[in-house]
Amino acid sequence: MIRMNIRRPALFPHILLVWGLLFLFAIDSMASVSYRDLIPEPVRVVEQEGAPFVFNEQTRIICSGNRPEWKCIVDSLVPYFSEMAGRQLSVGGMRKLMESNAIYFMWRPEIRKEGFRLKITEDNLNIEASDGAGAFYAVQLLRELSLSGLDKQGECNKEVNGKKWALCFPPVELEDYPSMSYRGAMLDVSRHFFSVDQVKRYIDLLAFHRLNHFHWHLTDDQGWRIEIKKYPNLTKVGAWRGADNYGGYYTQEEIKEVVAYAAGRYITIIPEIDMPGHTQAALAAYPELGCMGTSSYKVATEVGGVHKDVMCMGSDFTLPFVKDVLREVAELFPGPYIHIGGDEVPKDRWKACNACQQAIVEHGLKNTKQHTAEELLQGTFNEEIALYLHGLGKRMIGWDEVLADNLNQDVIVMSWRGLGRATAAIHKGHSVIVSADSHLYLNHYQTINSEQEPRATGGLVEMKKVFETPFFSPQLTETERAQVLGAEACLWSSFVDNDQILDYMLLPRLAAFADAAWCEGRRGTYNHFLQRLPSLLRCYEQLGYGYARHFFTISATYKSVPADKCLVVSLESLPDTKTYYTLDGSQPTKDAFLYENPLRINQSCVLKAVSYLPNGLCSDELSKEVVVNKATFKPIRLQNTPSERYQGEDGKVLVDGIRSINFHNTGLWVGYHSSDMIATIDLEYPQEINAIEVSALTDLSAWIMGPQSVSVYTSSDGKRYKMVAHETYQAPTDAMGEKSSDLHRLSFKKGVSARYVKVSAVPFKGLPRGHSGEGESPFLFVDEIRVY
């Protein structure tokens, strides 16, 4: 039974996924696709001479050897082969003599775990593996190879001996196995709820990409999604939010159904029950869990942020509650891991709570140079939970905030804040899973053209960055590297509320992650990955998954040259590409100008450029407007020193004629923290001015707000200034507000004659309510000042 409310319509067209389709194939379907085009890329491919193996009416599946458990694995894979063949295939046992026209599953104990070998001749197709996962992944490889050879209607391109149902595989000897044992993906169903069928669909995606762990983020501030028999209010109250009562949850029977579904695809599910923070939904259901003990707790309605109300560490109710919940969770999930979150736990309530302070005294905790007593209190809580889970036969996973000196080494640390935290955890004896938000959070924007994208969170994670994710710090020894279990890609659902957006955010970035994790240590270049990608995109189309067409970008550097009164633009793309550009705002095609040398621009224009790979994949379009105005290329002086990482060439970027994209780390911004931006521009001779424009960034996920006010002063001698314009602005109220680059225009009632123009931008004093840094000083970022 599914309990959910649907609030918003789909944003993108979508092809429904129908697994019952009887696909038709042709012998030519493999002609344009090679075993070397596959993603992930096989370890070894030796293509053979001879005719292909062709399915026909007599083709059978045979399990070799007298191994009942092996036959069960084969039976579970029959639907995949039947799907490929377009008819139900029969399964038989091994006879004394090898049969022709058969698919053999052979147990080979010497093959690596999850690995497999394929031996294909005209007579037989042999799959060799030591476990069910290896056999399953061999079938996924064959599915990928077959699906990529279909046309857009799912039909074959040519007939074979007058028949269109035939499916064939060219002769080959192929070996493959994963480099990393843990290859996972996370789905957050708390911020937006996904039905059982939608979760199964997500699991199918992971299986097709040969990922073997599904991290199911089941609870958070915005909703409790799992039935707990002993505490019915968790779903009666905690699963619903807001005036429209949005929400949903999974019954325990539904959980078991999903667990079994994943197991059939050799995927282990890791449930996450967030504690002691991110618990607004739990507090709303059981107020005695909180330090305030008040009925005013509500399930959070905003889809992000960090809340100060967390579980009370001094309450007699908290620990029994947590253990009761985890005991029921452990019974539902047979896998070895349970994730307890442990991230982003503000200590404000604990500092003011008598019961929490008493707990600190009872545990003998005191402030140290590394940790406050409250931080150690969370460590004590984590330690007790880890021991309890160990008693249930489970191993605890926590986000890297759980790392403390008093944490059991058996706890696995999931490092989301970079390799530095992973390295620290390893040095303290922990195993780690790399899940860096900078590379593996697929809820971030995937293109610099964010204005044209569905709303996303945080920064920029282009597919190339996903593919090139570093999994090991260079500081690690070979022994320490063994403590890195693997990696995980995460999809937080703040703005992901349907399958169409999910596909768009995941694909094909998930393929880049899967290739990197499976092939770690033998990864090729990103160019080589892109050469193989088109065949996988055809698979998505056949299976009904949408995907984003953001494959690679053009990198542009901009250099203001005041002496020559021009902007020098250098363009760089991937190797083997050709780049074409226009300067009149028209769409660049292969008939446009071919880029060969840096461009020197001295007048207003709209530069657009694209790059092409030989296989036809096209880059995102680079579009940059150059506005040459009275301030462009003029001398500029900053009164206050910007933050060290955001100096913007001592202010030159403010008068280079271009605005940055909506990401603060482009080098085109001047950034300040807790101080005003005051810039003086020398127009070089007196002239009339009528308006000023100041471009500023708002990106609350990066603690950046636009200006609270902007003032303009003019002078004829550079000594005495007069204010000619002043504007104030309202602070954003949405703690998860969209990032934007706003152009603040200040016009004068009548023209003013001046040589010097001083612009002052004053930042807001604190981040808005509901923000994770509520009340803290925000950054102020400015990237362009225009004078008209």
PDB file of N, CA and C in Angstrom, residues 574-615:
ATOM      1  N   LEU A 574      38.140  20.014 -24.830  1.00  0.00           N
ATOM      2  CA  LEU A 574      38.798  18.721 -24.695  1.00  0.00           C
ATOM      3  C   LEU A 574      39.728  18.471 -25.878  1.00  0.00           C
ATOM      4  N   PRO A 575      40.707  17.592 -25.713  1.00  0.00           N
ATOM      5  CA  PRO A 575      41.525  17.195 -26.869  1.00  0.00           C
ATOM      6  C   PRO A 575      40.644  16.596 -27.962  1.00  0.00           C
ATOM      7  N   ASP A 576      41.089  16.719 -29.174  1.00  0.00           N
ATOM      8  CA  ASP A 576      40.404  16.159 -30.355  1.00  0.00           C
ATOM      9  C   ASP A 576      39.110  16.882 -30.700  1.00  0.00           C
ATOM     10  N   THR A 577      38.867  18.045 -30.100  1.00  0.00           N
ATOM     11  CA  THR A 577      37.664  18.799 -30.446  1.00  0.00           C
ATOM     12  C   THR A 577      38.019  19.951 -31.372  1.00  0.00           C
ATOM     13  N   LYS A 578      37.004  20.448 -32.064  1.00  0.00           N
ATOM     14  CA  LYS A 578      37.120  21.683 -32.830  1.00  0.00           C
ATOM     15  C   LYS A 578      36.099  22.660 -32.276  1.00  0.00           C
ATOM     16  N   THR A 579      36.519  23.903 -32.084  1.00  0.00           N
ATOM     17  CA  THR A 579      35.672  24.922 -31.473  1.00  0.00           C
ATOM     18  C   THR A 579      35.317  25.984 -32.497  1.00  0.00           C
ATOM     19  N   TYR A 580      34.026  26.322 -32.549  1.00  0.00           N
ATOM     20  CA  TYR A 580      33.525  27.329 -33.480  1.00  0.00           C
ATOM     21  C   TYR A 580      32.841  28.445 -32.681  1.00  0.00           C
ATOM     22  N   TYR A 581      32.954  29.686 -33.171  1.00  0.00           N
ATOM     23  CA  TYR A 581      32.405  30.801 -32.403  1.00  0.00           C
ATOM     24  C   TYR A 581      31.802  31.861 -33.315  1.00  0.00           C
ATOM     25  N   THR A 582      30.928  32.663 -32.690  1.00  0.00           N
ATOM     26  CA  THR A 582      30.378  33.857 -33.334  1.00  0.00           C
ATOM     27  C   THR A 582      30.493  35.018 -32.354  1.00  0.00           C
ATOM     28  N   LEU A 583      30.411  36.234 -32.883  1.00  0.00           N
ATOM     29  CA  LEU A 583      30.488  37.438 -32.048  1.00  0.00           C
ATOM     30  C   LEU A 583      29.233  38.300 -32.165  1.00  0.00           C
ATOM     31  N   ASP A 584      28.242  37.826 -32.892  1.00  0.00           N
ATOM     32  CA  ASP A 584      27.031  38.622 -33.094  1.00  0.00           C
ATOM     33  C   ASP A 584      25.818  38.025 -32.365  1.00  0.00           C
ATOM     34  N   GLY A 585      26.069  37.042 -31.493  1.00  0.00           N
ATOM     35  CA  GLY A 585      24.977  36.442 -30.739  1.00  0.00           C
ATOM     36  C   GLY A 585      24.260  35.321 -31.458  1.00  0.00           C
ATOM     37  N   SER A 586      24.643  35.043 -32.703  1.00  0.00           N
ATOM     38  CA  SER A 586      23.997  33.955 -33.444  1.00  0.00           C
ATOM     39  C   SER A 586      24.525  32.609 -32.958  1.00  0.00           C
ATOM     40  N   GLN A 587      23.746  31.549 -33.236  1.00  0.00           N
ATOM     41  CA  GLN A 587      24.142  30.213 -32.791  1.00  0.00           C
ATOM     42  C   GLN A 587      25.354  29.748 -33.590  1.00  0.00           C
ATOM     43  N   PRO A 588      26.390  29.319 -32.909  1.00  0.00           N
ATOM     44  CA  PRO A 588      27.578  28.853 -33.642  1.00  0.00           C
ATOM     45  C   PRO A 588      27.362  27.455 -34.216  1.00  0.00           C
ATOM     46  N   THR A 589      27.714  27.272 -35.445  1.00  0.00           N
ATOM     47  CA  THR A 589      27.671  25.970 -36.099  1.00  0.00           C
ATOM     48  C   THR A 589      29.063  25.704 -36.677  1.00  0.00           C
ATOM     49  N   LYS A 590      29.166  24.616 -37.414  1.00  0.00           N
ATOM     50  CA  LYS A 590      30.459  24.300 -38.025  1.00  0.00           C
ATOM     51  C   LYS A 590      30.775  25.234 -39.192  1.00  0.00           C
ATOM     52  N   ASP A 591      29.820  26.099 -39.537  1.00  0.00           N
ATOM     53  CA  ASP A 591      30.064  27.112 -40.558  1.00  0.00           C
ATOM     54  C   ASP A 591      30.531  28.432 -39.955  1.00  0.00           C
ATOM     55  N   ALA A 592      30.593  28.509 -38.622  1.00  0.00           N
ATOM     56  CA  ALA A 592      31.030  29.734 -37.954  1.00  0.00           C
ATOM     57  C   ALA A 592      32.553  29.816 -37.964  1.00  0.00           C
ATOM     58  N   PHE A 593      33.091  30.826 -37.254  1.00  0.00           N
ATOM     59  CA  PHE A 593      34.542  31.002 -37.191  1.00  0.00           C
ATOM     60  C   PHE A 593      35.174  29.831 -36.422  1.00  0.00           C
ATOM     61  N   LEU A 594      36.247  29.267 -36.937  1.00  0.00           N
ATOM     62  CA  LEU A 594      37.001  28.235 -36.233  1.00  0.00           C
ATOM     63  C   LEU A 594      37.981  28.908 -35.284  1.00  0.00           C
ATOM     64  N   TYR A 595      37.893  28.556 -34.010  1.00  0.00           N
ATOM     65  CA  TYR A 595      38.785  29.170 -33.026  1.00  0.00           C
ATOM     66  C   TYR A 595      40.181  28.588 -33.173  1.00  0.00           C
ATOM     67  N   GLU A 596      41.168  29.486 -33.294  1.00  0.00           N
ATOM     68  CA  GLU A 596      42.566  29.059 -33.398  1.00  0.00           C
ATOM     69  C   GLU A 596      43.482  29.834 -32.462  1.00  0.00           C
ATOM     70  N   ASN A 597      43.172  31.104 -32.211  1.00  0.00           N
ATOM     71  CA  ASN A 597      44.008  31.950 -31.360  1.00  0.00           C
ATOM     72  C   ASN A 597      43.121  32.770 -30.425  1.00  0.00           C
ATOM     73  N   PRO A 598      43.679  33.260 -29.285  1.00  0.00           N
ATOM     74  CA  PRO A 598      42.889  34.093 -28.373  1.00  0.00           C
ATOM     75  C   PRO A 598      42.257  35.284 -29.093  1.00  0.00           C
ATOM     76  N   LEU A 599      41.049  35.634 -28.645  1.00  0.00           N
ATOM     77  CA  LEU A 599      40.307  36.738 -29.240  1.00  0.00           C
ATOM     78  C   LEU A 599      40.602  38.021 -28.480  1.00  0.00           C
ATOM     79  N   ARG A 600      40.720  39.119 -29.207  1.00  0.00           N
ATOM     80  CA  ARG A 600      40.925  40.440 -28.599  1.00  0.00           C
ATOM     81  C   ARG A 600      39.675  41.274 -28.890  1.00  0.00           C
ATOM     82  N   ILE A 601      38.922  41.566 -27.836  1.00  0.00           N
ATOM     83  CA  ILE A 601      37.623  42.224 -27.979  1.00  0.00           C
ATOM     84  C   ILE A 601      37.689  43.613 -27.366  1.00  0.00           C
ATOM     85  N   ASN A 602      37.303  44.620 -28.139  1.00  0.00           N
ATOM     86  CA  ASN A 602      37.358  45.995 -27.639  1.00  0.00           C
ATOM     87  C   ASN A 602      36.032  46.743 -27.815  1.00  0.00           C
ATOM     88  N   GLN A 603      34.988  46.025 -28.161  1.00  0.00           N
ATOM     89  CA  GLN A 603      33.682  46.655 -28.271  1.00  0.00           C
ATOM     90  C   GLN A 603      32.604  45.663 -27.835  1.00  0.00           C
ATOM     91  N   SER A 604      31.430  46.187 -27.553  1.00  0.00           N
ATOM     92  CA  SER A 604      30.339  45.333 -27.060  1.00  0.00           C
ATOM     93  C   SER A 604      29.981  44.270 -28.099  1.00  0.00           C
ATOM     94  N   CYS A 605      29.731  43.068 -27.605  1.00  0.00           N
ATOM     95  CA  CYS A 605      29.363  41.964 -28.484  1.00  0.00           C
ATOM     96  C   CYS A 605      28.803  40.828 -27.636  1.00  0.00           C
ATOM     97  N   VAL A 606      28.293  39.806 -28.295  1.00  0.00           N
ATOM     98  CA  VAL A 606      27.867  38.587 -27.622  1.00  0.00           C
ATOM     99  C   VAL A 606      28.667  37.432 -28.225  1.00  0.00           C
ATOM    100  N   LEU A 607      29.573  36.891 -27.441  1.00  0.00           N
ATOM    101  CA  LEU A 607      30.405  35.772 -27.876  1.00  0.00           C
ATOM    102  C   LEU A 607      29.677  34.461 -27.582  1.00  0.00           C
ATOM    103  N   LYS A 608      29.565  33.615 -28.587  1.00  0.00           N
ATOM    104  CA  LYS A 608      29.025  32.269 -28.396  1.00  0.00           C
ATOM    105  C   LYS A 608      29.958  31.270 -29.052  1.00  0.00           C
ATOM    106  N   ALA A 609      30.129  30.104 -28.389  1.00  0.00           N
ATOM    107  CA  ALA A 609      31.047  29.098 -28.916  1.00  0.00           C
ATOM    108  C   ALA A 609      30.578  27.700 -28.530  1.00  0.00           C
ATOM    109  N   VAL A 610      30.852  26.724 -29.397  1.00  0.00           N
ATOM    110  CA  VAL A 610      30.615  25.318 -29.104  1.00  0.00           C
ATOM    111  C   VAL A 610      31.790  24.509 -29.640  1.00  0.00           C
ATOM    112  N   SER A 611      31.981  23.316 -29.041  1.00  0.00           N
ATOM    113  CA  SER A 611      33.015  22.390 -29.497  1.00  0.00           C
ATOM    114  C   SER A 611      32.375  21.068 -29.870  1.00  0.00           C
ATOM    115  N   TYR A 612      33.003  20.383 -30.826  1.00  0.00           N
ATOM    116  CA  TYR A 612      32.495  19.090 -31.274  1.00  0.00           C
ATOM    117  C   TYR A 612      33.593  18.035 -31.155  1.00  0.00           C
ATOM    118  N   LEU A 613      33.208  16.863 -30.648  1.00  0.00           N
ATOM    119  CA  LEU A 613      34.071  15.697 -30.696  1.00  0.00           C
ATOM    120  C   LEU A 613      33.862  14.980 -32.020  1.00  0.00           C
ATOM    121  N   PRO A 614      34.813  14.171 -32.447  1.00  0.00           N
ATOM    122  CA  PRO A 614      34.643  13.450 -33.717  1.00  0.00           C
ATOM    123  C   PRO A 614      33.404  12.565 -33.753  1.00  0.00           C
ATOM    124  N   ASN A 615      32.944  12.045 -32.576  1.00  0.00           N
ATOM    125  CA  ASN A 615      31.759  11.175 -32.576  1.00  0.00           C
ATOM    126  C   ASN A 615      30.454  11.960 -32.588  1.00  0.00           C
TER     127      ASN A 615
END
